[in-house]
PDB file of C-alpha atoms in Angstrom:
ATOM      1  CA  MET A   1      61.592 242.332  49.198  1.00 48.00           C
ATOM      2  CA  ARG A   2      60.081 245.233  47.217  1.00 46.00           C
ATOM      3  CA  ASN A   3      61.413 247.721  49.767  1.00 49.00           C
ATOM      4  CA  ALA A   4      64.887 246.180  49.597  1.00 43.00           C
ATOM      5  CA  ILE A   5      64.889 246.459  45.791  1.00 44.00           C
ATOM      6  CA  LEU A   6      63.668 250.071  45.940  1.00 45.00           C
ATOM      7  CA  ALA A   7      66.261 250.927  48.591  1.00 46.00           C
ATOM      8  CA  ALA A   8      69.049 249.400  46.483  1.00 42.00           C
ATOM      9  CA  ALA A   9      67.844 251.224  43.371  1.00 44.00           C
ATOM     10  CA  SER A  10      67.732 254.495  45.296  1.00 48.00           C
ATOM     11  CA  VAL A  11      71.298 253.987  46.531  1.00 39.00           C
ATOM     12  CA  ILE A  12      72.527 253.285  42.996  1.00 42.00           C
ATOM     13  CA  LEU A  13      70.633 256.294  41.681  1.00 46.00           C
ATOM     14  CA  ALA A  14      71.988 258.537  44.447  1.00 45.00           C
ATOM     15  CA  ALA A  15      75.551 257.413  43.702  1.00 41.00           C
ATOM     16  CA  SER A  16      75.077 258.147  39.996  1.00 43.00           C
ATOM     17  CA  ILE A  17      73.651 261.547  40.753  1.00 42.00           C
ATOM     18  CA  ALA A  18      76.429 262.375  43.195  1.00 42.00           C
ATOM     19  CA  SER A  19      79.069 261.611  40.589  1.00 41.00           C
ATOM     20  CA  PHE A  20      77.418 263.979  38.112  1.00 41.00           C
ATOM     21  CA  ALA A  21      76.724 266.631  40.743  1.00 41.00           C
ATOM     22  CA  ALA A  22      80.369 266.635  41.810  1.00 39.00           C
ATOM     23  CA  GLY A  23      81.110 268.765  38.770  1.00 47.00           C
ATOM     24  CA  GLY A  24      79.070 271.552  40.317  1.00 55.00           C
ATOM     25  CA  ALA A  25      76.323 271.568  37.690  1.00 69.00           C
ATOM     26  CA  LYS A  26      72.798 271.740  39.085  1.00 88.00           C
ATOM     27  CA  MET A  27      69.413 272.043  37.558  1.00 95.00           C
ATOM     28  CA  LYS A  28      66.633 273.857  39.401  1.00 96.00           C
ATOM     29  CA  VAL A  29      63.021 272.978  40.056  1.00 96.00           C
ATOM     30  CA  THR A  30      60.952 275.401  42.113  1.00 97.00           C
ATOM     31  CA  SER A  31      57.305 276.166  42.801  1.00 97.00           C
ATOM     32  CA  SER A  32      55.544 279.492  43.131  1.00 97.00           C
ATOM     33  CA  ALA A  33      52.970 277.755  45.378  1.00 97.00           C
ATOM     34  CA  PHE A  34      55.336 277.226  48.340  1.00 97.00           C
ATOM     35  CA  GLN A  35      58.858 278.109  49.428  1.00 97.00           C
ATOM     36  CA  GLY A  36      61.534 275.413  49.481  1.00 96.00           C
ATOM     37  CA  GLY A  37      61.327 273.565  52.809  1.00 97.00           C
ATOM     38  CA  ALA A  38      57.997 275.224  53.684  1.00 97.00           C
ATOM     39  CA  ASN A  39      54.530 273.736  54.019  1.00 97.00           C
ATOM     40  CA  ILE A  40      52.737 272.605  50.870  1.00 98.00           C
ATOM     41  CA  PRO A  41      49.238 274.140  50.651  1.00 97.00           C
ATOM     42  CA  SER A  42      46.499 271.579  51.300  1.00 96.00           C
ATOM     43  CA  LYS A  43      44.941 272.094  47.857  1.00 97.00           C
ATOM     44  CA  PHE A  44      47.858 270.075  46.471  1.00 98.00           C
ATOM     45  CA  SER A  45      47.168 267.188  48.884  1.00 97.00           C
ATOM     46  CA  CYS A  46      44.600 264.457  49.490  1.00 95.00           C
ATOM     47  CA  ASP A  47      42.879 266.897  51.875  1.00 95.00           C
ATOM     48  CA  GLY A  48      42.237 269.374  49.047  1.00 95.00           C
ATOM     49  CA  ALA A  49      41.856 269.234  45.266  1.00 96.00           C
ATOM     50  CA  ASN A  50      44.810 266.827  44.985  1.00 95.00           C
ATOM     51  CA  SER A  51      46.120 268.775  42.009  1.00 96.00           C
ATOM     52  CA  SER A  52      49.796 269.133  41.235  1.00 97.00           C
ATOM     53  CA  PRO A  53      51.488 272.412  42.194  1.00 98.00           C
ATOM     54  CA  PRO A  54      52.948 274.688  39.520  1.00 98.00           C
ATOM     55  CA  LEU A  55      56.616 273.932  38.851  1.00 98.00           C
ATOM     56  CA  GLN A  56      59.346 275.943  37.185  1.00 98.00           C
ATOM     57  CA  ILE A  57      62.420 274.235  35.700  1.00 98.00           C
ATOM     58  CA  SER A  58      65.656 276.053  34.891  1.00 97.00           C
ATOM     59  CA  ASP A  59      69.327 275.472  34.112  1.00 97.00           C
ATOM     60  CA  VAL A  60      68.649 272.429  31.922  1.00 97.00           C
ATOM     61  CA  PRO A  61      71.923 271.490  30.201  1.00 96.00           C
ATOM     62  CA  SER A  62      71.964 271.876  26.421  1.00 95.00           C
ATOM     63  CA  GLU A  63      72.977 268.229  25.958  1.00 96.00           C
ATOM     64  CA  ALA A  64      69.823 266.940  27.712  1.00 97.00           C
ATOM     65  CA  LYS A  65      67.619 264.784  25.492  1.00 98.00           C
ATOM     66  CA  SER A  66      64.762 264.382  27.998  1.00 98.00           C
ATOM     67  CA  LEU A  67      63.649 265.162  31.544  1.00 98.00           C
ATOM     68  CA  VAL A  68      62.213 262.979  34.300  1.00 98.00           C
ATOM     69  CA  LEU A  69      59.998 264.314  37.092  1.00 98.00           C
ATOM     70  CA  ILE A  70      59.565 262.275  40.279  1.00 97.00           C
ATOM     71  CA  VAL A  71      57.697 263.252  43.450  1.00 97.00           C
ATOM     72  CA  ASP A  72      58.638 261.188  46.515  1.00 96.00           C
ATOM     73  CA  ASP A  73      57.806 260.972  50.195  1.00 96.00           C
ATOM     74  CA  LEU A  74      60.962 259.713  51.909  1.00 92.00           C
ATOM     75  CA  ASP A  75      59.304 259.783  55.349  1.00 94.00           C
ATOM     76  CA  ALA A  76      56.728 257.139  54.417  1.00 92.00           C
ATOM     77  CA  PRO A  77      56.600 254.039  56.627  1.00 88.00           C
ATOM     78  CA  SER A  78      57.964 252.018  53.679  1.00 84.00           C
ATOM     79  CA  GLY A  79      60.953 254.382  53.408  1.00 83.00           C
ATOM     80  CA  LEU A  80      60.055 255.600  49.913  1.00 89.00           C
ATOM     81  CA  PHE A  81      56.642 256.363  48.468  1.00 95.00           C
ATOM     82  CA  THR A  82      56.334 257.706  44.933  1.00 95.00           C
ATOM     83  CA  HIS A  83      53.490 260.163  44.307  1.00 96.00           C
ATOM     84  CA  TRP A  84      54.227 260.935  40.653  1.00 97.00           C
ATOM     85  CA  ALA A  85      56.627 259.856  37.917  1.00 97.00           C
ATOM     86  CA  VAL A  86      56.766 261.299  34.391  1.00 97.00           C
ATOM     87  CA  TRP A  87      59.538 260.741  31.848  1.00 97.00           C
ATOM     88  CA  ASN A  88      60.413 261.720  28.287  1.00 98.00           C
ATOM     89  CA  ILE A  89      59.509 265.321  29.069  1.00 98.00           C
ATOM     90  CA  SER A  90      60.979 267.731  26.525  1.00 98.00           C
ATOM     91  CA  PRO A  91      64.173 269.387  27.815  1.00 97.00           C
ATOM     92  CA  GLN A  92      62.722 272.693  26.570  1.00 97.00           C
ATOM     93  CA  THR A  93      60.002 272.481  29.238  1.00 97.00           C
ATOM     94  CA  SER A  94      60.413 275.356  31.675  1.00 97.00           C
ATOM     95  CA  THR A  95      57.021 275.375  33.398  1.00 97.00           C
ATOM     96  CA  ILE A  96      54.413 272.854  34.410  1.00 97.00           C
ATOM     97  CA  ALA A  97      51.152 274.627  35.178  1.00 97.00           C
ATOM     98  CA  GLU A  98      49.156 273.906  38.326  1.00 97.00           C
ATOM     99  CA  GLY A  99      47.028 270.799  37.898  1.00 96.00           C
ATOM    100  CA  SER A 100      48.570 269.904  34.546  1.00 96.00           C
ATOM    101  CA  VAL A 101      50.655 267.011  33.302  1.00 95.00           C
ATOM    102  CA  PRO A 102      53.818 267.703  31.323  1.00 95.00           C
ATOM    103  CA  LYS A 103      53.883 266.122  27.874  1.00 95.00           C
ATOM    104  CA  GLY A 104      55.622 262.805  28.448  1.00 96.00           C
ATOM    105  CA  VAL A 105      54.923 259.305  29.733  1.00 96.00           C
ATOM    106  CA  GLN A 106      53.437 258.749  33.191  1.00 96.00           C
ATOM    107  CA  GLY A 107      54.301 255.834  35.399  1.00 96.00           C
ATOM    108  CA  THR A 108      52.307 254.070  38.090  1.00 96.00           C
ATOM    109  CA  ASN A 109      52.617 255.765  41.462  1.00 95.00           C
ATOM    110  CA  ASP A 110      52.589 253.915  44.782  1.00 94.00           C
ATOM    111  CA  PHE A 111      48.834 254.485  45.083  1.00 94.00           C
ATOM    112  CA  GLY A 112      48.615 252.116  42.090  1.00 95.00           C
ATOM    113  CA  LYS A 113      47.468 254.864  39.722  1.00 94.00           C
ATOM    114  CA  SER A 114      48.943 256.804  36.836  1.00 94.00           C
ATOM    115  CA  GLY A 115      49.291 260.502  37.534  1.00 93.00           C
ATOM    116  CA  TYR A 116      49.828 262.844  40.459  1.00 97.00           C
ATOM    117  CA  ASP A 117      48.592 261.960  43.924  1.00 96.00           C
ATOM    118  CA  GLY A 118      49.474 264.608  46.459  1.00 95.00           C
ATOM    119  CA  PRO A 119      50.735 264.419  50.009  1.00 96.00           C
ATOM    120  CA  CYS A 120      48.636 262.265  52.321  1.00 94.00           C
ATOM    121  CA  PRO A 121      50.820 261.225  55.261  1.00 95.00           C
ATOM    122  CA  PRO A 122      49.292 258.720  57.716  1.00 92.00           C
ATOM    123  CA  SER A 123      50.701 260.714  60.651  1.00 92.00           C
ATOM    124  CA  GLY A 124      53.125 263.532  61.407  1.00 94.00           C
ATOM    125  CA  THR A 125      54.837 265.869  59.005  1.00 96.00           C
ATOM    126  CA  HIS A 126      56.416 264.340  55.907  1.00 97.00           C
ATOM    127  CA  ARG A 127      58.897 265.785  53.429  1.00 97.00           C
ATOM    128  CA  TYR A 128      57.973 265.655  49.746  1.00 97.00           C
ATOM    129  CA  TYR A 129      60.726 265.926  47.149  1.00 97.00           C
ATOM    130  CA  PHE A 130      59.966 267.206  43.653  1.00 97.00           C
ATOM    131  CA  LYS A 131      62.961 265.906  41.683  1.00 97.00           C
ATOM    132  CA  ILE A 132      63.914 266.725  38.119  1.00 97.00           C
ATOM    133  CA  PHE A 133      66.536 264.758  36.176  1.00 97.00           C
ATOM    134  CA  ALA A 134      68.131 265.671  32.850  1.00 98.00           C
ATOM    135  CA  LEU A 135      68.989 262.577  30.812  1.00 98.00           C
ATOM    136  CA  ASP A 136      71.269 261.982  27.852  1.00 97.00           C
ATOM    137  CA  ARG A 137      68.494 260.026  26.080  1.00 97.00           C
ATOM    138  CA  GLU A 138      64.786 259.334  25.987  1.00 97.00           C
ATOM    139  CA  LEU A 139      63.586 256.261  27.852  1.00 97.00           C
ATOM    140  CA  ASP A 140      62.014 253.207  26.271  1.00 95.00           C
ATOM    141  CA  LEU A 141      59.596 252.486  29.113  1.00 95.00           C
ATOM    142  CA  PRO A 142      55.905 251.744  28.673  1.00 93.00           C
ATOM    143  CA  LEU A 143      53.097 253.881  30.033  1.00 92.00           C
ATOM    144  CA  GLY A 144      52.423 252.813  33.620  1.00 93.00           C
ATOM    145  CA  ALA A 145      55.918 251.463  34.352  1.00 95.00           C
ATOM    146  CA  LYS A 146      56.725 251.280  38.061  1.00 95.00           C
ATOM    147  CA  ARG A 147      59.380 253.174  39.996  1.00 94.00           C
ATOM    148  CA  GLY A 148      61.887 250.310  40.085  1.00 94.00           C
ATOM    149  CA  GLN A 149      61.797 250.115  36.291  1.00 96.00           C
ATOM    150  CA  LEU A 150      62.269 253.869  36.022  1.00 96.00           C
ATOM    151  CA  ASP A 151      65.218 253.876  38.441  1.00 96.00           C
ATOM    152  CA  ALA A 152      66.914 251.089  36.485  1.00 96.00           C
ATOM    153  CA  ALA A 153      66.352 252.877  33.170  1.00 96.00           C
ATOM    154  CA  ILE A 154      67.802 256.236  34.262  1.00 96.00           C
ATOM    155  CA  LYS A 155      70.714 255.186  36.466  1.00 92.00           C
ATOM    156  CA  ALA A 156      73.402 255.415  33.777  1.00 93.00           C
ATOM    157  CA  HIS A 157      71.852 258.346  31.908  1.00 97.00           C
ATOM    158  CA  VAL A 158      71.496 261.185  34.444  1.00 97.00           C
ATOM    159  CA  ILE A 159      73.428 264.278  33.401  1.00 96.00           C
ATOM    160  CA  VAL A 160      72.294 266.483  36.272  1.00 96.00           C
ATOM    161  CA  GLN A 161      69.374 266.840  38.674  1.00 96.00           C
ATOM    162  CA  GLY A 162      67.597 269.331  40.898  1.00 96.00           C
ATOM    163  CA  GLU A 163      65.030 269.068  43.667  1.00 96.00           C
ATOM    164  CA  TRP A 164      62.524 271.140  45.636  1.00 97.00           C
ATOM    165  CA  MET A 165      61.239 269.991  48.989  1.00 97.00           C
ATOM    166  CA  GLY A 166      58.007 270.863  50.743  1.00 97.00           C
ATOM    167  CA  ARG A 167      56.443 269.575  53.964  1.00 98.00           C
ATOM    168  CA  TYR A 168      52.904 268.438  54.684  1.00 98.00           C
ATOM    169  CA  ALA A 169      50.994 267.314  57.769  1.00 96.00           C
ATOM    170  CA  ARG A 170      47.302 266.469  57.684  1.00 92.00           C
ATOM    171  CA  LYS A 171      44.935 268.594  59.725  1.00 83.00           C
ATOM    172  CA  LYS A 172      43.290 266.616  62.511  1.00 70.00           C
TER     173      LYS A 172
END
């Protein structure tokens, strides 16, 4: 049931994003720690220090009132596994330093904890998406809210988004 709800929320969110993205506007999120589509260094995973990689954010629209950062594994056996969710980040934020948390509100990840938990795939190579959303408002969600609550809160408020993908496979 949980997976069906998350899948439906993701579809709704994707449709909302697509409608905004159709105008050609895009925000950017990148990392100096790994190239887009390349392997994520193990220090950012459960096999290393499990610290968050440095992120750079650009092209935030002037009308944005807040940002949301979500890190997902779409190759997880459940179909979606959230590693980090932070909202109400200032739209003036342009960098998030390695191992730091942007000023905002953190949700509960799918490990059941608040904060970043890096890649830790059970098998094979998984793709990890670092997504940034610009919203037309701040969110009224409590600390520790879960992904379904976050998806529902942002679905009608996304102005534009960007994403950066990295891959990770555990060393055997």
